[in-house]
Coordinates of C-alpha atoms in Angstrom, one line a residue:
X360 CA 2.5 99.9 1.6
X361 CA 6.5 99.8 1.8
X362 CA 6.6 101.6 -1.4
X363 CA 4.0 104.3 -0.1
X364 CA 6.1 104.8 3.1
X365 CA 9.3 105.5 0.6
X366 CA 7.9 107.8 -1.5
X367 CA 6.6 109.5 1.3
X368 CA 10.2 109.3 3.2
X369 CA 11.8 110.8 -0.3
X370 CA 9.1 113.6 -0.4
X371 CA 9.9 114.7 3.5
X372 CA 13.8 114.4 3.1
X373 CA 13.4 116.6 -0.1
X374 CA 11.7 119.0 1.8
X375 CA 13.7 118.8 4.9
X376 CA 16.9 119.0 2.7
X377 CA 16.4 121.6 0.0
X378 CA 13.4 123.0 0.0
X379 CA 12.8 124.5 3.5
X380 CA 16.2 125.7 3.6
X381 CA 16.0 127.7 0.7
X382 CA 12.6 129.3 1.8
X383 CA 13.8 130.3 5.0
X384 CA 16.6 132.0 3.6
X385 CA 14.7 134.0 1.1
X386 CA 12.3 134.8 3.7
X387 CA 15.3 135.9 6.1
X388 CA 16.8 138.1 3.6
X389 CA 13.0 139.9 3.2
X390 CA 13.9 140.6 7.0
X391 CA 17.0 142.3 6.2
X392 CA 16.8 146.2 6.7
X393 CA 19.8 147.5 5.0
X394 CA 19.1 151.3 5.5
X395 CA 19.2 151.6 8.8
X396 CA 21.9 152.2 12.0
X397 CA 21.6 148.6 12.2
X398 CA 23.5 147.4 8.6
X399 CA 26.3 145.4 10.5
X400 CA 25.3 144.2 13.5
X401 CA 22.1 143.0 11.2
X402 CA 24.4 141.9 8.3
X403 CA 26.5 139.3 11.2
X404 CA 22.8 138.1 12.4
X405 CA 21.4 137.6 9.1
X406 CA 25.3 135.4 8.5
X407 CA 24.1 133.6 11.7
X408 CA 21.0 132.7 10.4
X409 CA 22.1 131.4 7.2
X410 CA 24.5 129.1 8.6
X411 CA 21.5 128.1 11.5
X412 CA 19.6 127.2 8.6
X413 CA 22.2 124.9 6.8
X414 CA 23.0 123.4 10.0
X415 CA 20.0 123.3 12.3
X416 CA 17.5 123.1 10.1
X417 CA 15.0 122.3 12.3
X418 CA 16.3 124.6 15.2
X419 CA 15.5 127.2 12.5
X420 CA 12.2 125.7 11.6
X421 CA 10.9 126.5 15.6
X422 CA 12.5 129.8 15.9
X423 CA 10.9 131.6 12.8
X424 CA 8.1 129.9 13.9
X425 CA 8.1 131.5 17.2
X426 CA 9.2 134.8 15.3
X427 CA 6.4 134.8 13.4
X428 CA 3.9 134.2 16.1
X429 CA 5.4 137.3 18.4
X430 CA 5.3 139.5 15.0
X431 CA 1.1 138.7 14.8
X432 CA 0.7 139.0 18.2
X433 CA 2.2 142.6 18.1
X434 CA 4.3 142.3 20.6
X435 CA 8.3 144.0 20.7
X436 CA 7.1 145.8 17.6
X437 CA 10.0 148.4 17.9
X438 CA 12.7 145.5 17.7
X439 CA 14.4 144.7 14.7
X440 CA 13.1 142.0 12.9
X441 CA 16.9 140.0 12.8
X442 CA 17.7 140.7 16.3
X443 CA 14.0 139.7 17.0
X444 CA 14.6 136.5 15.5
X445 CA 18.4 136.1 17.0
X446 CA 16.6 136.4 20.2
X447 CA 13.8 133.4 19.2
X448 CA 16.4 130.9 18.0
X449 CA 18.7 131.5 21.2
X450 CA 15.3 130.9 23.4
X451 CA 14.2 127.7 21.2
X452 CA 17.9 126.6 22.5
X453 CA 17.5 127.8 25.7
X454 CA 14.5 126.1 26.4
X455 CA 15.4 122.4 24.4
X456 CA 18.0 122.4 26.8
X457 CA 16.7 123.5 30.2
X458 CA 13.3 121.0 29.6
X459 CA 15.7 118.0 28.8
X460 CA 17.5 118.7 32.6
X461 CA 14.2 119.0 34.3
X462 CA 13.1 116.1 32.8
X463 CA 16.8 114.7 34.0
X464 CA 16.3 115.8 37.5
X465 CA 12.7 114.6 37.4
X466 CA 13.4 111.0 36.5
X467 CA 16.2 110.8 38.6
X468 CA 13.7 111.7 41.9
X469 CA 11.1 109.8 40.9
X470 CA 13.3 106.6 40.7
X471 CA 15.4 107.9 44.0
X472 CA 11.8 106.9 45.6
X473 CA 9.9 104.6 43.5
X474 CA 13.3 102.2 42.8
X475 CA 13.8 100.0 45.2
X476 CA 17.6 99.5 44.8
X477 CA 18.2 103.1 44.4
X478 CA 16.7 104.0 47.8
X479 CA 18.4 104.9 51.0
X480 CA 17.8 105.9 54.5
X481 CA 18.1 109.8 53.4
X482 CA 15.3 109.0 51.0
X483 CA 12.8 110.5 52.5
X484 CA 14.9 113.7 54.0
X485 CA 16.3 114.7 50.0
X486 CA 12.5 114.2 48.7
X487 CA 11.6 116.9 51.2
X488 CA 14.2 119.3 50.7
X489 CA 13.9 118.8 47.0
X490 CA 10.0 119.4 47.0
X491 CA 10.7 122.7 49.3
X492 CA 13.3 123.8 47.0
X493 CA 12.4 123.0 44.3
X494 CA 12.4 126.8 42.6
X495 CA 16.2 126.3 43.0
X496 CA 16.7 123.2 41.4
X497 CA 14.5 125.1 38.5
X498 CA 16.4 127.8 38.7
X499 CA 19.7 125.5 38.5
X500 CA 19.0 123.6 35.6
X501 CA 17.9 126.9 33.8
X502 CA 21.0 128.9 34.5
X503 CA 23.5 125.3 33.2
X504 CA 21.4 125.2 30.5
X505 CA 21.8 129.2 29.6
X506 CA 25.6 128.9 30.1
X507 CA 25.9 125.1 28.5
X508 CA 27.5 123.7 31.2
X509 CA 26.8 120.5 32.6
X510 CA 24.2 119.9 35.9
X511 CA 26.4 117.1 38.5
X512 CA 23.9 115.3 40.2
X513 CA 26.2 114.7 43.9
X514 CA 26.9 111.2 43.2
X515 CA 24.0 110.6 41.1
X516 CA 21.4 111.2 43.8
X517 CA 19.1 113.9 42.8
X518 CA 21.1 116.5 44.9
X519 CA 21.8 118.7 42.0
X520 CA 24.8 121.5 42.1
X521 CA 26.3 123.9 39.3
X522 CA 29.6 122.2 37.1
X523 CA 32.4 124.3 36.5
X524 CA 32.2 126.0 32.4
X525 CA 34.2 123.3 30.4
X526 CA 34.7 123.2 26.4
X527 CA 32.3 120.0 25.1
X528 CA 35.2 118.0 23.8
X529 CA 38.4 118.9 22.3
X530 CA 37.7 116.1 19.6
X531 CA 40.3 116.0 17.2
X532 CA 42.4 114.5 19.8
X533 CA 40.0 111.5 19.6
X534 CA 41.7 108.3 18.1
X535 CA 40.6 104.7 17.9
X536 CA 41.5 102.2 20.0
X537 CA 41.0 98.6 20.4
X538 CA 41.8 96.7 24.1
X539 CA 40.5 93.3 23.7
X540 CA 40.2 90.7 21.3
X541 CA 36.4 91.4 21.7
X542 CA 37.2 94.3 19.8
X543 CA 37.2 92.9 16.4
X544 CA 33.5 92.3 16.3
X545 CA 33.2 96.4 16.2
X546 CA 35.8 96.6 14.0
X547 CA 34.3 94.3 11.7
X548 CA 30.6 96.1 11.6
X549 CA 31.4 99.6 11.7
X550 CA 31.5 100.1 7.9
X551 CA 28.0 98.8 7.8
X552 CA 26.7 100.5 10.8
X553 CA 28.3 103.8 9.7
X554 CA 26.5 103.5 6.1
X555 CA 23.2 102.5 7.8
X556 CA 23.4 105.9 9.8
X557 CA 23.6 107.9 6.5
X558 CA 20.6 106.0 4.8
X559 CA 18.4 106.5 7.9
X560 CA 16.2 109.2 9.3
X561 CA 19.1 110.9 11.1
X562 CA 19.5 114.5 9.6
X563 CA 18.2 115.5 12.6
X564 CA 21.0 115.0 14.6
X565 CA 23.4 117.9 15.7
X566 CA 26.4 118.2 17.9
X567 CA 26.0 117.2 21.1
X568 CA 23.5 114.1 20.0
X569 CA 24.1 110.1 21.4
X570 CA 22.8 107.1 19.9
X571 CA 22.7 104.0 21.3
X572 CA 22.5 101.0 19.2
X573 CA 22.0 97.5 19.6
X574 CA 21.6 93.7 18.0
X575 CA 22.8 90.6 19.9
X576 CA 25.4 91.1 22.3
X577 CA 27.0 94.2 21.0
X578 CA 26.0 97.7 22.8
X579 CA 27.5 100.3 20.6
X580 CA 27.3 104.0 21.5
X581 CA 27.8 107.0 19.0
X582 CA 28.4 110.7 20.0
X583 CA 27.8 113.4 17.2
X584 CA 31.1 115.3 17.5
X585 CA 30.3 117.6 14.8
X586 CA 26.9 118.2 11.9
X587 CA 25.9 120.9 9.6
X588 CA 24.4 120.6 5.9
X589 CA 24.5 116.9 4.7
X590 CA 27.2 115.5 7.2
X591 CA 27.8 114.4 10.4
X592 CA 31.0 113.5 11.9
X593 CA 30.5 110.2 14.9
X594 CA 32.8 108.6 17.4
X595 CA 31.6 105.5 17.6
X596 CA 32.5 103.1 21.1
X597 CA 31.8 99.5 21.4
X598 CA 31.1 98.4 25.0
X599 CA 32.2 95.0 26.6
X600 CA 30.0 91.9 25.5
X601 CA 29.9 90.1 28.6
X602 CA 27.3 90.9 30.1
X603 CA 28.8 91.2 34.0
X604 CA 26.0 91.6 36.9
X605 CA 26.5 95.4 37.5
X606 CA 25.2 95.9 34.2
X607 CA 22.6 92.7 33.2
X608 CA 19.9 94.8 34.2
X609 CA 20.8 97.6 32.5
X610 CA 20.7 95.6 29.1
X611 CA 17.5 93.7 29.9
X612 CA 15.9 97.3 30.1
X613 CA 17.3 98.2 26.4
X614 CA 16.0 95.4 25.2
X615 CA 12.5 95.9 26.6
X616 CA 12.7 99.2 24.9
X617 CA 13.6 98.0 22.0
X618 CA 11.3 95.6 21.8
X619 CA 13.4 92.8 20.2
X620 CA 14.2 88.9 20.8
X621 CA 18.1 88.4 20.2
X622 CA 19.7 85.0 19.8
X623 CA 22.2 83.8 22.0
X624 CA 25.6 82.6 21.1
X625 CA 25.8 78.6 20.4
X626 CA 27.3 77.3 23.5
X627 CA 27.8 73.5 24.0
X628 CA 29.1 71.8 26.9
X629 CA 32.7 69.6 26.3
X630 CA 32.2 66.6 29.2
X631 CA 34.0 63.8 27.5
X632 CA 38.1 64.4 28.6
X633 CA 37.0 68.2 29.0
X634 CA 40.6 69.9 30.3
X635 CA 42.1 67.5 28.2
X636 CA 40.3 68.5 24.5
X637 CA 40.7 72.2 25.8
X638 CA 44.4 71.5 26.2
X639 CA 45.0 70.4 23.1
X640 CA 42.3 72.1 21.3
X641 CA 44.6 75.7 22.6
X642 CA 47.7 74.2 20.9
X643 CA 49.4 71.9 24.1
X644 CA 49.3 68.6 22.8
X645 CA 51.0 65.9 23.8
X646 CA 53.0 63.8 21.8
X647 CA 54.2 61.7 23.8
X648 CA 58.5 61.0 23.4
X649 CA 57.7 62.7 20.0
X650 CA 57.6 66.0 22.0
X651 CA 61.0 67.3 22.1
X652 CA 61.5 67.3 17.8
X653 CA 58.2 68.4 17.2
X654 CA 58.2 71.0 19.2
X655 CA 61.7 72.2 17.0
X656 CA 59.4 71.8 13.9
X657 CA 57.2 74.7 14.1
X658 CA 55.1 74.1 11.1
X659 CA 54.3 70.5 11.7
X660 CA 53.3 71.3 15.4
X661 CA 51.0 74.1 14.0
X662 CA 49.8 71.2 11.0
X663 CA 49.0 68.7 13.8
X664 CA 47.3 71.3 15.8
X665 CA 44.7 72.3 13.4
X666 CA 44.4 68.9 12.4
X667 CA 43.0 68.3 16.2
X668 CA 41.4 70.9 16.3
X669 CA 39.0 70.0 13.2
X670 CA 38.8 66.6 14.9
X671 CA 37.1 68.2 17.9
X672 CA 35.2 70.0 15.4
X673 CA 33.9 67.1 13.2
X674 CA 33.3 65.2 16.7
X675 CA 31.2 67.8 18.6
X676 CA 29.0 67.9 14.8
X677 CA 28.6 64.3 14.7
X678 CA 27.8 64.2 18.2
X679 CA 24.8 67.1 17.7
X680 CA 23.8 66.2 14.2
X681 CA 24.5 62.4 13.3
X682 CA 27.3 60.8 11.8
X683 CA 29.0 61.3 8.3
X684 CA 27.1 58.4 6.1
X685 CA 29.7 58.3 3.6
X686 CA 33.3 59.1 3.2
X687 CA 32.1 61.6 0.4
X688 CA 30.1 63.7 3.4
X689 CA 33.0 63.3 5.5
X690 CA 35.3 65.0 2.8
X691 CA 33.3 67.8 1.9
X692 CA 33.2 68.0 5.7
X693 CA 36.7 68.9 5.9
X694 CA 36.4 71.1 3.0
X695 CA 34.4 72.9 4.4
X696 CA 36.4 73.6 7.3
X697 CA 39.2 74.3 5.1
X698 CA 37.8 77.4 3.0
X699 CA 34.3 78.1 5.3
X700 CA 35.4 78.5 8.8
X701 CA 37.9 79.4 11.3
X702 CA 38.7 77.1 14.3
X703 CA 41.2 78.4 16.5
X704 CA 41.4 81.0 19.6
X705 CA 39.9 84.2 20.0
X706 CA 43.6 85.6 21.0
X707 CA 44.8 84.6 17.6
X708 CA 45.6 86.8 15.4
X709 CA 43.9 84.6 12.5
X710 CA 41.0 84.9 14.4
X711 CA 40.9 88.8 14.4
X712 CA 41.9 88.5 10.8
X713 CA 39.4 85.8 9.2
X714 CA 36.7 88.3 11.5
X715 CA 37.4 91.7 9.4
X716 CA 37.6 89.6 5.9
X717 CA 34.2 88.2 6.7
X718 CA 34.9 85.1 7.3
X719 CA 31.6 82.6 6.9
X720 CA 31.9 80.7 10.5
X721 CA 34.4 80.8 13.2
X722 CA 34.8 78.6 15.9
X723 CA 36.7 78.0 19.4
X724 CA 36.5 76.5 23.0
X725 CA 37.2 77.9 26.0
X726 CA 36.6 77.8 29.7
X727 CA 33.7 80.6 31.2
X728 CA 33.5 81.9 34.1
X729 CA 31.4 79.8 36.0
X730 CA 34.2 76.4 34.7
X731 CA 32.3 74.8 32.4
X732 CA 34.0 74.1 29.3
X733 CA 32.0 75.5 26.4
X734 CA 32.4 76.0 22.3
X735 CA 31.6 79.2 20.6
X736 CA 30.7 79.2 17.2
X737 CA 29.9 82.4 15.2
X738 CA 28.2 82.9 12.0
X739 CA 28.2 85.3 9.3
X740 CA 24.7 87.0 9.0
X741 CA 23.2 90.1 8.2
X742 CA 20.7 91.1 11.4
X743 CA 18.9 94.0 12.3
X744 CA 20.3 96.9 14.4
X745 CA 18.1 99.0 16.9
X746 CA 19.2 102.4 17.3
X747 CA 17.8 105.2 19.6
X748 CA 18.9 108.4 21.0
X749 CA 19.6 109.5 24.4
X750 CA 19.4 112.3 26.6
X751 CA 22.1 114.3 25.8
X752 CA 22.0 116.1 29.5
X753 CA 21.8 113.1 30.8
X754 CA 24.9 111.7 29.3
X755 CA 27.2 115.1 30.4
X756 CA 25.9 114.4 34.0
X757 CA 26.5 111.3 34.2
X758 CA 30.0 112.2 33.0
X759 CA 30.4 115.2 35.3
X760 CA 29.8 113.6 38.4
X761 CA 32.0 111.0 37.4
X762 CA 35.2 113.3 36.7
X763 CA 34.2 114.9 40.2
X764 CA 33.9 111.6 42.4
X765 CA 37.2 110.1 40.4
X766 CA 39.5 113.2 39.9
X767 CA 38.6 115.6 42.3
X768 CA 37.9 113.2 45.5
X769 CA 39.4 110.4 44.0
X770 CA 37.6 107.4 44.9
X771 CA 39.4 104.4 44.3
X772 CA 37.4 101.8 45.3
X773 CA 37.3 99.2 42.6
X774 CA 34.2 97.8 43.3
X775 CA 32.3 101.2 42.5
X776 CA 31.4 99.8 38.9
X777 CA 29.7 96.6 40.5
X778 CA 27.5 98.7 42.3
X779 CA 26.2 101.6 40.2
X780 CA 23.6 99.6 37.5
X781 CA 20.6 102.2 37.4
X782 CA 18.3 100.9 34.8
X783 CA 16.2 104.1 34.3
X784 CA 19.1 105.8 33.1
X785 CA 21.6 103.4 32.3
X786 CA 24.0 104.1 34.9
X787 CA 26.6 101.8 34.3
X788 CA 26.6 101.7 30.3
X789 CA 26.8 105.4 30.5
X790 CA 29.8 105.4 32.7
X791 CA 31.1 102.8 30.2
X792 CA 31.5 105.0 27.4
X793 CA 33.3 107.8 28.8
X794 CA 36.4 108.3 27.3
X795 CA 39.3 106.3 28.7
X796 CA 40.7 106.4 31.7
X797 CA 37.5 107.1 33.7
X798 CA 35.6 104.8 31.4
X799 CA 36.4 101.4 29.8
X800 CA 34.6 101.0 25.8
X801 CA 36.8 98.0 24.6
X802 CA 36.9 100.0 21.0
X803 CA 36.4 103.4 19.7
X804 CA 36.2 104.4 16.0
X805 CA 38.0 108.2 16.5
X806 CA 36.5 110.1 13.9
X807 CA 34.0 109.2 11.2
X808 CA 32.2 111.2 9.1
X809 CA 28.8 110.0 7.4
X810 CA 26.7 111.7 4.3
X811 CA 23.5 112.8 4.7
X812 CA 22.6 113.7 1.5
X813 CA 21.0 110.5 0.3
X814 CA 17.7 111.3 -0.2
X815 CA 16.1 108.1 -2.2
X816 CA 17.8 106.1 0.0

């Protein structure tokens, strides 16, 4: 059965890739009248349609299909056939964009009433103007779609007013950044997620498109910045991984969508002489009168501070799993510590390091939130990644009405973020991963540019 699906997955990329495109430009160059008034203006079109077709392939596929069907049904017979079709593919765009902001300003209504969180005392009087004016709010997610700027929903309510025009994103001034420690986890996947993008059933994709992608606690979002024949250029943000109350509910919703059981981190709790171990284990060990010259000795302080720290190690094993039975077991123990793991601090910079040259295991302790004294240990493994796309309107409204509350009436309340989670449309995450300062990713990729091209992949 796998190797039916991949035949069948080589056979439709094929034809997505090389065949179609070469039909429709023979077929558009039939189109092409060059005896008439019209030669220029029909030479730029039938330029416009050859780059459509290379770059939107399947924009193209629904506006000659369109074209065809008002050619057969007679109608505009006295228009030119490449200023007929110009006129389909703007309408196909037109109309992709003004369903996906009714659908926007649908979705945000309907859970403005059926949410309970979401609701407030003006409920009821916003349903009712909404449902009497609802020609206008038609009306204004037609004319934002025509002119492609974004529809601000008034502080995400479904009170819906025009945006002013603004480019999409400047994006070659978008470079990668890294603010956290947490970062490294990102850093260390992207070459992996990046190639599993270009081997996947995303040719589809065109500027404008988010993905957002998941396996155990790391959220990663991905913007198409740029796409045309084979390509596609990403910026690719991480999003915190602790999952903070504003946004838990938020995540539990992906997950439901995605259908998927993830694993939690190994957490184990430290009660013998906890803030002592801790103490040490973060390098403050005390030695006693010894502590004045070893302090002077850097490299022995660092020697007996990894040599603790694999004695917590060892101890917190033996205590889960048994004892060493020989001193064989309890040597290849420590020799495997040596070469297989890393046990130090997340601030390290060993820790960052042994993370982005795979490093097998890594291991630390700390204190959480709540004051328990936990141990983190992470393994090396290959696990799948869930990937979907997201309303691109809703994203840019999201964003819109964010640069309005922030900039232009310039809210600083700093409990806002605690109080936003919308799990229908992902509220919180999406105010994550706007770009810096009005939103916080903890790591963004800048530019990266995938191949599409692989069709037997």
């Amino acid at each position: 059965m796998t190797t039916v699906l991949k035949s069948i997955n080589i056979i439709s990329r094929f034809l997505t890739l090389v065949v179609c495109p070469v039909v429709l430009c023979l077929y558009y160059c039939h189109l092409f009248k060059g005896n008439t008034n019209w030669y220029w203006f029909q030479s730029v079109l039938l330029c416009r349609a050859f780059r459509e077709v290379w770059q939107r392939n399947r924009h193209c596929q629904f506006a000659t299909f369109l074209f065809v069907m008002v050619r057969m049904s007679g109608t505009l017979s006295d228009t030119n056939d490449l200023v007929l079709l110009w006129l389909c593919s703007v309408l196909v765009h037109f109309l992709v964009r003004g369903l996906r902001r009714l659908h926007f300003c649908m979705k945000l209504q309907f859970d403005f009433i059926v949410l309970k969180k979401q609701r407030r005392k003006e409920t009821l009087l916003i349903t009712m103007l909404n449902a009497v004016f609802l020609p206008v709010i038609i009306a204004v997610a037609m004319v934002t779609a025509g002119f492609n700027i974004p529809l601000l929903p008034l502080f995400t309510l479904p009170v819906f007013y025009i945006s002013f025009p603004r480019p999409e994103k400047f994006w070659p001034d978008i470079l990668p950044f890294s603010t956290c420690p947490d970062s490294g986890f990102y850093q260390r996947i992207l070459p992996e997620f990046v190639e599993t993008l270009s081997k996947h059933e995303f040719q589809n994709l065109t500027f404008g498109s988010f993905l957002l992608s998941r396996t155990e606690e790391l959220l990663i979002f991905s913007r198409v910045l740029e796409s045309g024949f084979g390509y596609a250029t990403l910026d690719v943000k991480g999003l915190e991984l602790q999952e903070t109350s504003c946004h838990t509910e938020e995540v539990n919703t992906i997950r439901d969508i995605f259908q998927s059981t993830f694993g939690e981190e190994a957490t184990t709790c430290v009660n013998k002489s906890a803030s002592q171990v801790v103490k040490s284990f973060i390098g403050n060990v005390y030695f006693g009168k010894a502590s004045s010259w070893i302090d002077e000795n850097s490299d022995l302080k660092e020697l007996i501070t990894k040599s603790y720290r694999y004695a917590v190690k060892l101890s917190i094993d033996e205590t889960i799993f048994g004892d060493s039975e020989t001193d064989d077991t309890f040597l290849d123990n420590i020799s495997e510590l040596e070469y297989d793991w890393y046990i130090g601090l997340e601030a390290d910079p060993g820790w960052l390091s042994c993370l982005a040259s795979s490093k097998k295991f890594l291991f630390t302790l700390g204190l959480n939130s709540e004051g328990l004294y936990t141990s983190r240990t992470l393994s090396l493994l290959r696990l799948p990644m869930f990937t979907g796309t997201v309303n691109p309107e809703c994203v840019t409204s999201i964003w819109s009405a964010l640069s309005f509350e922030l900039l232009y009436l310039t809210n600083d309340d700093e409990e806002r973020y605690s109080i936003q989670a919308h799990p229908n449309i992902m509220r919180n995450i999406l105010t994550q991963t706007a770009s810096p300062p009005l939103g916080y990713p903890i790591f963004s990729s800048g530019l990266k540019n995938i191949s599409l091209l692989s069709i037997a992949s």
